XYZ file of C-alpha atoms in Angstrom:
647
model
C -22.169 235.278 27.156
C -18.869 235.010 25.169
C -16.625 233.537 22.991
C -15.178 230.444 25.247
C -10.524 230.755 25.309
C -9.038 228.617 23.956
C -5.867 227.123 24.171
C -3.400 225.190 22.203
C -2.394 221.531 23.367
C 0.686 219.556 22.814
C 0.601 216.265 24.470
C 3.319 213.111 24.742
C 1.834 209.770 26.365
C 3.534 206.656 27.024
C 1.799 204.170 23.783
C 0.104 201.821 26.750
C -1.549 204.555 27.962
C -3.174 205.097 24.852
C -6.416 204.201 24.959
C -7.276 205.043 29.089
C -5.763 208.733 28.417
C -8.077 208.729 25.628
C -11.181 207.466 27.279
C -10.573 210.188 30.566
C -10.413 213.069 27.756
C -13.315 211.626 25.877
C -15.436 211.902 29.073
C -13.987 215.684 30.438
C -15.301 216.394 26.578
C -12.903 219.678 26.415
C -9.955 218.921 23.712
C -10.313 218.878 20.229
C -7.501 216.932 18.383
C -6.147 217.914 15.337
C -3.805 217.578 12.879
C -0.526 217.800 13.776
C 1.633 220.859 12.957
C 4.626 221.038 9.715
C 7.099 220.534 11.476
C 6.660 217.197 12.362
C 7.293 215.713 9.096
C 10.985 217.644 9.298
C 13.863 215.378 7.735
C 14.746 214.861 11.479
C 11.930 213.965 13.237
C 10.109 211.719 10.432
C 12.419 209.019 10.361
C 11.154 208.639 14.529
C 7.556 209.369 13.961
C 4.364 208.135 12.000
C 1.060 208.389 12.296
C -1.300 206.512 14.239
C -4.102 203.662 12.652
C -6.971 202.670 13.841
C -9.932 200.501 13.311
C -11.847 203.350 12.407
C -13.533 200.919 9.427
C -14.049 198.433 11.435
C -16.013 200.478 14.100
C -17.937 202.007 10.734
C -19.481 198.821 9.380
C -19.961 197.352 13.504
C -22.146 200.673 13.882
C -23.854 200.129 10.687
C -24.976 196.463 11.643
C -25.985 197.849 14.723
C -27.954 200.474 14.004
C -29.423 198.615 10.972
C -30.567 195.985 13.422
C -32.643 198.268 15.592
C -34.193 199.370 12.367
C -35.234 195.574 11.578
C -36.659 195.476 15.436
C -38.598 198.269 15.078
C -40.062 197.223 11.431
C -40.656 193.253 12.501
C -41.458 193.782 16.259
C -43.059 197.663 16.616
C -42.990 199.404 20.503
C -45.032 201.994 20.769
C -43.333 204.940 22.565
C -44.626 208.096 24.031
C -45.341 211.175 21.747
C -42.770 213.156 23.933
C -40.410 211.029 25.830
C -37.130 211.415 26.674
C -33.894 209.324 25.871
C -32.761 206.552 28.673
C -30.229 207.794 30.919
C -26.761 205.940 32.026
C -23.724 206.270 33.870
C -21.121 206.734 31.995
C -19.219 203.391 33.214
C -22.048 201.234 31.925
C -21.900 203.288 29.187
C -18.355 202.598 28.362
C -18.313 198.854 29.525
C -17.989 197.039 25.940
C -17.727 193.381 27.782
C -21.322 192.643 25.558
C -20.094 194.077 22.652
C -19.081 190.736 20.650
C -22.511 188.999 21.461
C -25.001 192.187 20.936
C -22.866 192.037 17.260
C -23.782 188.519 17.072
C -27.205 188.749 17.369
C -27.070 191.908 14.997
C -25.810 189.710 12.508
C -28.277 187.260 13.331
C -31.144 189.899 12.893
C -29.228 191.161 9.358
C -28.788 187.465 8.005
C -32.563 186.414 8.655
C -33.580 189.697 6.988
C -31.311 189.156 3.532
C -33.009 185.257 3.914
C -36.344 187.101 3.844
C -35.251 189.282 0.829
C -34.287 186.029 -1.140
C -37.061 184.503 -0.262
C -39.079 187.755 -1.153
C -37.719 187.167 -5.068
C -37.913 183.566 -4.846
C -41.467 184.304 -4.291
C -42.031 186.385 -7.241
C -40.140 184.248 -9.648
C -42.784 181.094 -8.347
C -45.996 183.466 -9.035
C -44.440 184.493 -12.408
C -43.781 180.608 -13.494
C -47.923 180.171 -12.012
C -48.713 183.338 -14.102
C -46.976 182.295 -17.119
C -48.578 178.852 -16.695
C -52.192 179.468 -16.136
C -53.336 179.929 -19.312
C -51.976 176.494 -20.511
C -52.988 174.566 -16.667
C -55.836 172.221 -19.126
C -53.543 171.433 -21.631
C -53.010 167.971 -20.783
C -49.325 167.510 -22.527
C -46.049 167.794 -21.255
C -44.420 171.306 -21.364
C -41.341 169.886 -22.670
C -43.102 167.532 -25.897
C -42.758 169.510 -28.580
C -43.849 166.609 -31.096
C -41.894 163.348 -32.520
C -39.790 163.091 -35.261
C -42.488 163.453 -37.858
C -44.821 165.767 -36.285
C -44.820 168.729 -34.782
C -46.545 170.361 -30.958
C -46.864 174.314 -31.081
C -48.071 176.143 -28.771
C -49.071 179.623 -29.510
C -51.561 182.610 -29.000
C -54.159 184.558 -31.082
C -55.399 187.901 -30.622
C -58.711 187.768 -28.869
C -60.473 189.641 -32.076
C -59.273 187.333 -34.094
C -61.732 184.396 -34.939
C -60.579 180.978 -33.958
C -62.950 179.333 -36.548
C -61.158 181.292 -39.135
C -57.649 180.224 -38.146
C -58.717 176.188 -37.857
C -60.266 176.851 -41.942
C -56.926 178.854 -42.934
C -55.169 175.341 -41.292
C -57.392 173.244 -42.928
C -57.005 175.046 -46.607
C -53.395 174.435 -46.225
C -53.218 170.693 -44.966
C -56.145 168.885 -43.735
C -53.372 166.765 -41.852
C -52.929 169.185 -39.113
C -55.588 170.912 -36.305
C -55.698 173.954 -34.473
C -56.354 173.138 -30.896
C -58.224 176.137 -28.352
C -57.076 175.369 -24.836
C -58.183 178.337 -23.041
C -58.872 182.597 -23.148
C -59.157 185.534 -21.702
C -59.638 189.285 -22.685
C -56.516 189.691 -24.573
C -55.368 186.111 -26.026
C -56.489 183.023 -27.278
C -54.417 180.022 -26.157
C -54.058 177.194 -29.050
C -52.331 174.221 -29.794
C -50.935 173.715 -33.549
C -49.973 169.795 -34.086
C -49.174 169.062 -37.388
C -46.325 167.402 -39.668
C -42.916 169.106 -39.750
C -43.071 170.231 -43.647
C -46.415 171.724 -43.312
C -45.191 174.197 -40.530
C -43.840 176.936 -42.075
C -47.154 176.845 -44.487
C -49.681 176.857 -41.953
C -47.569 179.725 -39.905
C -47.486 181.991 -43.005
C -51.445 180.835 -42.998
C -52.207 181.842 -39.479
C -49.907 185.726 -39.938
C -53.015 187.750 -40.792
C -54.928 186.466 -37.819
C -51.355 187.650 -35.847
C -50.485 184.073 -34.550
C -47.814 183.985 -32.064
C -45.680 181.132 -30.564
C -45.060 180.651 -27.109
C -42.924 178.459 -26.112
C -42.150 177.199 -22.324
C -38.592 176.093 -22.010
C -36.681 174.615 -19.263
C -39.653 172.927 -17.447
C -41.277 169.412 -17.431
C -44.280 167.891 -16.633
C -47.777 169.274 -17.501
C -48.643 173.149 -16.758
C -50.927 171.629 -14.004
C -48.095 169.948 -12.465
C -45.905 172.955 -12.533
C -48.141 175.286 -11.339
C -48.993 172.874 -8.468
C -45.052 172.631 -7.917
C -44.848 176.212 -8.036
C -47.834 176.934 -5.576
C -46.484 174.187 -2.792
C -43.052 176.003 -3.090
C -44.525 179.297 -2.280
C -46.148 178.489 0.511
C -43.408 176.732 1.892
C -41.289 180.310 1.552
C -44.242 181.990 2.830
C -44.259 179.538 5.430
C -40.151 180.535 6.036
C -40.666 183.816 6.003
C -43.253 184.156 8.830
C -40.803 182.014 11.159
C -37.716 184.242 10.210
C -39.978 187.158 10.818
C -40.787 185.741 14.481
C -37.428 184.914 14.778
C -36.548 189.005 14.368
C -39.344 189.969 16.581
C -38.536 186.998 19.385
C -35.352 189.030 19.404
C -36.557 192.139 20.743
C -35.865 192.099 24.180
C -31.807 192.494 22.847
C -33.446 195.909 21.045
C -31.995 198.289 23.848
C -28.489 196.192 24.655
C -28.604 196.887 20.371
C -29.144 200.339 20.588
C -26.336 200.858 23.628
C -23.860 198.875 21.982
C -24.488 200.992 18.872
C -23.796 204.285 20.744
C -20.810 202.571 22.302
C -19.430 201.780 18.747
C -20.708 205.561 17.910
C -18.124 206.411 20.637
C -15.516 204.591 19.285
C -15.788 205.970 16.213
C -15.307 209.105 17.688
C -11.888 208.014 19.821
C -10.750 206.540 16.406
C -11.145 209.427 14.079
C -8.895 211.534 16.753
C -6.510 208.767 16.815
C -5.739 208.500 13.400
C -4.793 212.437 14.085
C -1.921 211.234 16.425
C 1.306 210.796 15.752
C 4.036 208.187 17.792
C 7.002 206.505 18.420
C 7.357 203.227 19.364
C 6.437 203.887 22.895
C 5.463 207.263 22.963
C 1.943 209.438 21.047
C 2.237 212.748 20.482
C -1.204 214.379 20.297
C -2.154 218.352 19.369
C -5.066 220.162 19.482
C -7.152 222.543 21.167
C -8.973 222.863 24.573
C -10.933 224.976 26.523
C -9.309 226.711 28.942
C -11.151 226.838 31.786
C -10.433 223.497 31.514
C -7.161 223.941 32.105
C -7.032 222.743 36.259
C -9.021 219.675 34.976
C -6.809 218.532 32.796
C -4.462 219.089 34.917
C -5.044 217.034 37.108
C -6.089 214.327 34.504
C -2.426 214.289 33.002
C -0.977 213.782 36.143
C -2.174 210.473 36.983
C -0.633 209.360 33.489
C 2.939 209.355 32.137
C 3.300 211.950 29.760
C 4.346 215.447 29.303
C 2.336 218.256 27.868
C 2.349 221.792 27.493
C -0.713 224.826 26.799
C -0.033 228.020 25.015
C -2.674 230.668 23.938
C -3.107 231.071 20.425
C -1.330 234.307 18.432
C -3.432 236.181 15.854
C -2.190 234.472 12.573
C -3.965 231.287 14.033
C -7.150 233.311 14.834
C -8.782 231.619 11.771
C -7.855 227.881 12.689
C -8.982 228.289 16.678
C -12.479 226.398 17.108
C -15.010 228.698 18.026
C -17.593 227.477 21.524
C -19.739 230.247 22.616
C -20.804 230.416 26.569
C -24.090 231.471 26.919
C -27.314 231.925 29.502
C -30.519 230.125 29.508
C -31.944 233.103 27.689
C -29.082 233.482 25.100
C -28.691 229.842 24.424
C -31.722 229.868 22.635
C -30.090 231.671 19.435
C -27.809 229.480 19.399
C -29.878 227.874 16.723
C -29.883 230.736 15.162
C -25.912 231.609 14.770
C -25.194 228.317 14.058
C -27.776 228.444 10.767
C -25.398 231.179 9.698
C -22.026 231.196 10.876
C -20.012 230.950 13.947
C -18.453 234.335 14.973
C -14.395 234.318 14.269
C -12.556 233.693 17.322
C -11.687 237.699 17.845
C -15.185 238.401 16.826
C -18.304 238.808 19.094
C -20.965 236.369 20.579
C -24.036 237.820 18.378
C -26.553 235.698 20.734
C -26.934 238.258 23.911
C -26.967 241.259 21.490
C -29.647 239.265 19.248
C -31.641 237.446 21.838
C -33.707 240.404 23.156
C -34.436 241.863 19.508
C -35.325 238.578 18.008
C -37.988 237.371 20.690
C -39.189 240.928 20.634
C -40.030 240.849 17.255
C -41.153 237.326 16.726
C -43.496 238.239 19.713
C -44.673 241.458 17.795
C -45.093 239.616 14.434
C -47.008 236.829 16.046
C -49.082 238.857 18.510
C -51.673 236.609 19.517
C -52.375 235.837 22.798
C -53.651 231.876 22.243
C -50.666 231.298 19.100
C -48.516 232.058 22.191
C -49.845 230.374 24.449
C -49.624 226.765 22.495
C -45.818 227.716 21.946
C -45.041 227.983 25.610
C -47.494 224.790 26.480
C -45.690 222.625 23.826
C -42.002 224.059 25.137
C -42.572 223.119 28.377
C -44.039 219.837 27.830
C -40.986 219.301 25.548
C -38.408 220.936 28.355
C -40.176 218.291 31.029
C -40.533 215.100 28.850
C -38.046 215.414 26.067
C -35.214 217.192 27.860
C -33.333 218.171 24.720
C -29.574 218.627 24.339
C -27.891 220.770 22.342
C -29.372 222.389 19.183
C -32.608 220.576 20.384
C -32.651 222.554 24.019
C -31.594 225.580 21.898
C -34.869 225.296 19.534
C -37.232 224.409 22.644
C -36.218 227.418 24.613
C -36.226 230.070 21.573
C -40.012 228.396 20.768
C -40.197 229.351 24.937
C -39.379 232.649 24.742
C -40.816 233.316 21.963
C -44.494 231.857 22.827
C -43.879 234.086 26.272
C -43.461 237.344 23.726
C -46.309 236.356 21.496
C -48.184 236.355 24.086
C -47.526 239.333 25.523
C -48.305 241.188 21.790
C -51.501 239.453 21.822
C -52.258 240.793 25.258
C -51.338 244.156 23.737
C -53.360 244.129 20.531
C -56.347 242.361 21.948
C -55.857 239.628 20.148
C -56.807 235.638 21.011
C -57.078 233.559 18.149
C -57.602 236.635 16.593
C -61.139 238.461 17.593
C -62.803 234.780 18.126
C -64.272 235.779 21.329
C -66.140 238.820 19.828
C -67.474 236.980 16.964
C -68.320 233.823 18.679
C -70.374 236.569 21.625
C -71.845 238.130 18.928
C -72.856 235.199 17.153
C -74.860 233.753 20.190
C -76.115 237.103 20.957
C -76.456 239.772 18.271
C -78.035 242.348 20.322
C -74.648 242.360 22.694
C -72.554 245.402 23.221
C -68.947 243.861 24.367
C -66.698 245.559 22.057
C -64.438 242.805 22.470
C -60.594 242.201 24.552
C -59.279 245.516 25.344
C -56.172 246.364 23.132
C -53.487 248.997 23.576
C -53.452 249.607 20.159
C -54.465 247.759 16.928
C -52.879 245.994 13.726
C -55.876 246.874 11.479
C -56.603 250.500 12.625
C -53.489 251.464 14.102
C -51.586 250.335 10.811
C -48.929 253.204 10.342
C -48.128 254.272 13.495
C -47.541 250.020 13.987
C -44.828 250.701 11.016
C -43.137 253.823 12.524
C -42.922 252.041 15.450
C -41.447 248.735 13.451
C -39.179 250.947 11.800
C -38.068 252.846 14.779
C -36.859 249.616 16.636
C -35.548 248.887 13.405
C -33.311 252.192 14.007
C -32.404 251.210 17.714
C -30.921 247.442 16.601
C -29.039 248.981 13.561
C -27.506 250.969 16.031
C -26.778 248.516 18.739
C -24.800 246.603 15.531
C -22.735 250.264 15.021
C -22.385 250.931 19.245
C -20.907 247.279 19.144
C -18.713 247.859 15.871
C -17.154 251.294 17.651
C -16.210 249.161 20.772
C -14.383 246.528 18.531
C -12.756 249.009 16.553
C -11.660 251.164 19.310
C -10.445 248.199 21.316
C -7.860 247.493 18.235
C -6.856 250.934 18.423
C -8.579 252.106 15.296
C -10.300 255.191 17.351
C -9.894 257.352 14.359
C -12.092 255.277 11.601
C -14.464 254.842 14.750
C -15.426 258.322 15.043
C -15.181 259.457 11.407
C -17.691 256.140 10.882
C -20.005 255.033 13.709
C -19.315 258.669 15.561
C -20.045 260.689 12.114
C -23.309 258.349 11.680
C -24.705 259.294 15.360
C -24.034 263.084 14.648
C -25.993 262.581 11.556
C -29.178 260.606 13.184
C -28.573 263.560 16.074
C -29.131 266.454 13.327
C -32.123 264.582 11.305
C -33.590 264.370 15.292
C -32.992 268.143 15.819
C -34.314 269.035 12.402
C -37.472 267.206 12.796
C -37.535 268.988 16.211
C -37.273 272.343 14.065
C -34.071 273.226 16.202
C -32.013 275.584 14.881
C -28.752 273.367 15.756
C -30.982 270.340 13.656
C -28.245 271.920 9.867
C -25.379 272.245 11.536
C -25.158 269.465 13.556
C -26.441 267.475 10.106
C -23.548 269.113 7.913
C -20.559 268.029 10.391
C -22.207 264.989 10.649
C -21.915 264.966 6.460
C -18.639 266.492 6.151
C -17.388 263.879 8.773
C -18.147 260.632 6.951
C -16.883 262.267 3.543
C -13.919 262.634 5.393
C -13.452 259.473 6.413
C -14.800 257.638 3.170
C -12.343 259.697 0.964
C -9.094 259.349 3.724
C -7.310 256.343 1.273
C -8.425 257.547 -1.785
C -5.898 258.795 -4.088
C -6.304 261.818 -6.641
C -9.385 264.406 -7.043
C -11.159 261.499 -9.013
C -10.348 259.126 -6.270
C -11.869 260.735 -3.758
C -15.055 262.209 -5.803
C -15.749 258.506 -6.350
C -15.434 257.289 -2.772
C -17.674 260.365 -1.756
C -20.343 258.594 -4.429
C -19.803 255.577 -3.141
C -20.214 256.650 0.591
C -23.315 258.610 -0.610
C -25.215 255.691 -2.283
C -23.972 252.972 0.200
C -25.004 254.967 2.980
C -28.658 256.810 1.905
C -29.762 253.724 0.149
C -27.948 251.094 2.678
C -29.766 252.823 5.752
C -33.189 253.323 4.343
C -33.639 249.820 2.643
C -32.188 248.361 6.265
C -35.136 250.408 8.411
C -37.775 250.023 5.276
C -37.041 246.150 5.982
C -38.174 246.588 9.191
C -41.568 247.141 8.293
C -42.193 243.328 7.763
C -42.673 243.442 11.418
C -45.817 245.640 11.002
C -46.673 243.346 7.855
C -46.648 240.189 9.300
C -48.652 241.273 12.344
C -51.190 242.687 10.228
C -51.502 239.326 7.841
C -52.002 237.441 10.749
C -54.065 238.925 12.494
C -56.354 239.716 8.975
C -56.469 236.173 8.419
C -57.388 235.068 11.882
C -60.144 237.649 11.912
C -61.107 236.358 8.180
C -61.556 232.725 9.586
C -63.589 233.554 12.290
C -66.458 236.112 10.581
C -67.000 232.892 8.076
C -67.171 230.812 11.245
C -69.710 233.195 12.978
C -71.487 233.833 9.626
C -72.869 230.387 9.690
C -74.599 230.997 12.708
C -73.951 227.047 13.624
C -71.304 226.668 16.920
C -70.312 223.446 14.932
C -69.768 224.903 11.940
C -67.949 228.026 13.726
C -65.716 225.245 15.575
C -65.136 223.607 12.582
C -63.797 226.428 10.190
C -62.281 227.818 13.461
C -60.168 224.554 14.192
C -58.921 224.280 10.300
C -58.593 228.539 10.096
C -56.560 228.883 12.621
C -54.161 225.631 12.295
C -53.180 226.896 8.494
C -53.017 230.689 10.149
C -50.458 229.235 13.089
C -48.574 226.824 10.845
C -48.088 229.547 8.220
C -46.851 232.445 11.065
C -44.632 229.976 12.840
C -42.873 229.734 9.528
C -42.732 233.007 8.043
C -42.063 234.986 11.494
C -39.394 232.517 12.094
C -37.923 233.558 8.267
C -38.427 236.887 8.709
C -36.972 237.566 11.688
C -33.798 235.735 10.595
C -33.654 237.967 7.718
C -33.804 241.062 10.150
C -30.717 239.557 12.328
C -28.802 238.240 9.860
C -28.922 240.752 6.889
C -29.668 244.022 8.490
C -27.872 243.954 11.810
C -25.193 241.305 11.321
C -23.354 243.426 8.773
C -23.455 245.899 11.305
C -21.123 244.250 13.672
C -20.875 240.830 13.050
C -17.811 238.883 11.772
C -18.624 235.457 10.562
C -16.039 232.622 9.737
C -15.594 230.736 13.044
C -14.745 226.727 12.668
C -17.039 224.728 15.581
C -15.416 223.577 18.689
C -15.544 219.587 18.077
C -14.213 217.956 20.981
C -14.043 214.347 21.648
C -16.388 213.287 23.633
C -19.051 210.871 24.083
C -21.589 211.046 21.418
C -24.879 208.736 21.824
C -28.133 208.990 19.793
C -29.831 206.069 22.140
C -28.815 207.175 25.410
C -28.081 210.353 27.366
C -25.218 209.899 30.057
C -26.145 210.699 33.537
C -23.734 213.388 34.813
């Protein structure tokens, strides 16, 4: 329940024990390599030293056929998995064996290339059923596509509006030439399809003859043979493609037994992507890599005994406070504290000299997501679905994080509802009450109650409000008097507590209540105006510390009333759901609106509780106490999306 030490690591391996050093500290999973430090590019030293390549790109586009090939699999050749499964495990030396490496890429290549064959043949396709389109309307026109007349005469094709009258056009021909005719080969609702033949000096007369009926030429270029003969061509090729398709298709999907060697190859390459971005960090010699960086250290024995089974000499060093800011933050946490980690990491990593905010958050937020939920049966799916998660899933990481905060969360939730009275709201009343009228139950006992209990729920909101706020300024007096700044400590925090201590007595009616509230005053003046400079200096800072501090402290606790809010919309909205349900008098109708009420009512709490409570942490009682800043701990390690490694 702390910030994890660090330490700083300067390493020098012999060059052929490159890549085995590299794999032992990949699996340990406790040293983060960086950049090196200035001074190696000194006039001195460069000449001797340069930095390290890899095949970092080549690793890149090997993971991307890899991974894009499981994607193909799963589109051409579908396996249905589980709703909450969890990922395969594997020992880490079958894990790291790459002797299938080249063919799994072969047959990911294989996969790719019959996939970019079905994506020609895809526009192939499209450019056949335009031609047969294009086509149809001239498939009885019993003349080749490419005769457009002889030397004398003259084969036009062209269209006609479908308003316009085809008799009409033939007599505008005829007044013009009676050596030509208008042919009609076909229509449909928007054209008429005709054939012009005529002599070549009549043309442009009967063309200026046909504008006002909006004649058109269309013209079919680069083909030959009659329409019907086209489109027939055009028909056979497509279902020849269609035909290639289907058995490149089974070809993918005959393939899918390789679909997990695919996906453990990919998290291999994943791997060595890692290894490779930390060796293009390094810097060498000839026969010598220098690596820095930082490791846990509690680690420290470990490695330890890791470097000395290789040739190399290395050296740890804890970091001074300039660095602070550049030392990779890892917080160590409990099962119950773990859970915000999800939360800090949504805002911002303590700073290396800071504090761990998850213990000193972790009670307060499940308290009050539990006290804005309230309800017994909303709880009760939360901790169902987290432990069906925890059991079948078994999440890592930020995914364990999120499953145990929905835990402990559902647990609290439940616990308000048990306190309120509340189970999907009052749905047991109403639903007793709707079978029997006449009944008397009054409904779930409750300690107390959202709806009638409404302001002393908001005192109460507001008063845990006051006990976080000043868990933030207990924690903020320990930091500051553990860097020896004891005297802005007690004129800040102390003055603050003496202040809360004489609004207590006053309300009390004690006759120390003024007193204690003026040196309480007269303290945090003092302190506010100790660097100011000048009567107006100091005046200003006493303004200042006035309207930060009155207006600061009572919009923090007035936030704290959301709590009350929240718990009241929910539970008003429940309720609402389940009087239309029991006004119906139908059980099917009551289960209906019941099933669709309280689904929206869940879905909607989930999400604003979740907000809400954030807000609480990370605006009101972060500033408190909290300093952000901190740069994640990224060590190298083994990083799989496919697989888990068995430890």
């Amino acid at each position: 329940m702390a910030i994890e030490k660090m330490k700083k690591l300067r390493l020098m391996a012999i060059r052929s024990q490159k890549e085995a050093l590299m794999r032992d500290m990949m699996l340990l999973g406790c040293v983060e390599v960086t950049e090196p430090e200035q001074e190696m590019a000194e006039p001195e030293i460069a000449p001797m030293v340069k930095r390290e390549s890899s095949d970092l790109t080549r690793y890149r586009a090997q993971h991307a056929s890899l991974t894009h090939a499981v994607e193909l699999l799963n589109k051409y050749a579908p396996v249905k998995t589980p709703l909450l499964s969890a990922k395969p495990e594997i020992d880490s030396s079958v894990f790291l064996d790459a002797a299938t490496l080249e063919d799994t890429l072969s047959a990911a290549a294989d996969i790719e290339a019959a996939e970019e064959r079905i994506k020609r043949i895809g526009a192939e396709e499209s450019r056949q059923r335009g031609i047969t389109e294009s086509l149809t309307p001239w498939r009885e026109l019993d003349m080749p596509l490419e005769c457009t007349g002889t030397s004398l005469t003259a084969a036009i094709t062209g269209m006609l509006p479908a308003a316009s009258s085809f008799a009409d056009a033939q007599a505008a021909v005829a007044a013009v030439t009676e050596e030509a005719e208008l042919f009609s080969v076909s229509a449909d609702k928007d054209q008429q399809y005709v054939l012009l033949i005529c002599f070549k000096g009549d043309q442009a007369r009967i063309q200026e003859a046909l504008r006002p009926y909006a004649f058109s030429l269309s013209t079919v270029t680069g083909m030959t043979g009659t329409a019907k003969e086209n489109i027939a061509s055009a028909e056979k090729t497509i279902n020849e493609l269609s035909g290639e398709r289907e058995n490149l298709a089974a070809r993918i999907a005959a393939m899918a037994d390789k679909r997990n060697e695919i996906k453990l190859c990919a998290d291999r390459v994943s791997t060595k992507i890692n290894s490779a971005e930390a060796e293009d960090k390094l810097y060498g010699m000839d026969s010598a890599i220098v690596l820095e960086g930082w490791m846990l250290a509690d680690k420290e024995p470990e490695l330890s005994a890791l470097f000395d089974r290789y040739d190399c000499a290395w050296e740890t060093e804890d970091p001074e406070p300039d660095e602070y800011p550049k030392v990779p933050v890892k917080l160590r946490n409990d099962k119950f504290s773990n859970a915000l980690n999800v939360v800090t990491n949504m805002y911002s990593l303590p700073a290396y000299n800071g504090v761990d905010p998850n213990p000193l958050m972790a009670p307060f937020y499940v308290l009050f997501y539990g006290l804005m939920l309230s309800d017994m049966g909303y709880g009760a799916i939360l901790v169902i679905v987290a432990l069906l998660v925890l059991k079948k899933v078994r999440p890592k990481a930020g995914g364990l994080s999120f499953t145990q905060l929905m835990l402990y969360c559902g647990i609290s939730a439940f616990i308000g509802g048990a306190l309120t009275g509340s189970f999907f709201g009052d749905a047991a009343y109403q639903f007793v009450h709707m079978l029997n009228p006449a009944s008397t139950w009054a409904g779930l006992p409750a300690l107390f109650s959202p709806l009638n209990d409404s302001l002393y729920v908001m005192i109460g909101a507001m008063g845990l409000g006051v006990i976080q706020l000043n868990v933030g300024l207990v924690v903020n007096f320990a930091k500051k008097w553990r860097r020896g700044e004891k005297l802005d400590a007690i004129l800040y925090e102390g003055a603050l507590w003496v202040i809360l201590a004489g609004i207590i007595l006053t309300v009390f009616k004690s006759g120390a209540g003024k007193p204690v509230l003026i040196v309480g005053v007269l303290s945090l003046f003092y302190g506010a105006t100790r660097g100011a400079k000048g009567f107006g200096g100091k005046a200003l800072a006493v303004v200042a510390c006035v309207y930060n501090e009155v207006t600061g402290w009572f919009g923090d606790i007035l936030s704290y009333s959301r709590i009350m809010a929240l718990m009241l919309a929910g539970c008003v909205i429940a309720q609402v759901f389940n009087t239309i349900g029991a006004i119906t008098g139908n059980i099917f109708l009551f289960i209906l609106i019941f099933l669709f009420g309280h689904t929206l009512n869940f879905l909607l709490n989930l999400l604003s509780c979740f907000v809400h409570d954030l807000r609480l942490q990370c605006l009101e009682y972060f500033k408190k106490f909290y300093e952000d800043g901190g740069k994640p701990f990224n060590p190298l390690r083994i990083n799989a999306k496919y697989y888990d490694i068995a430890k």
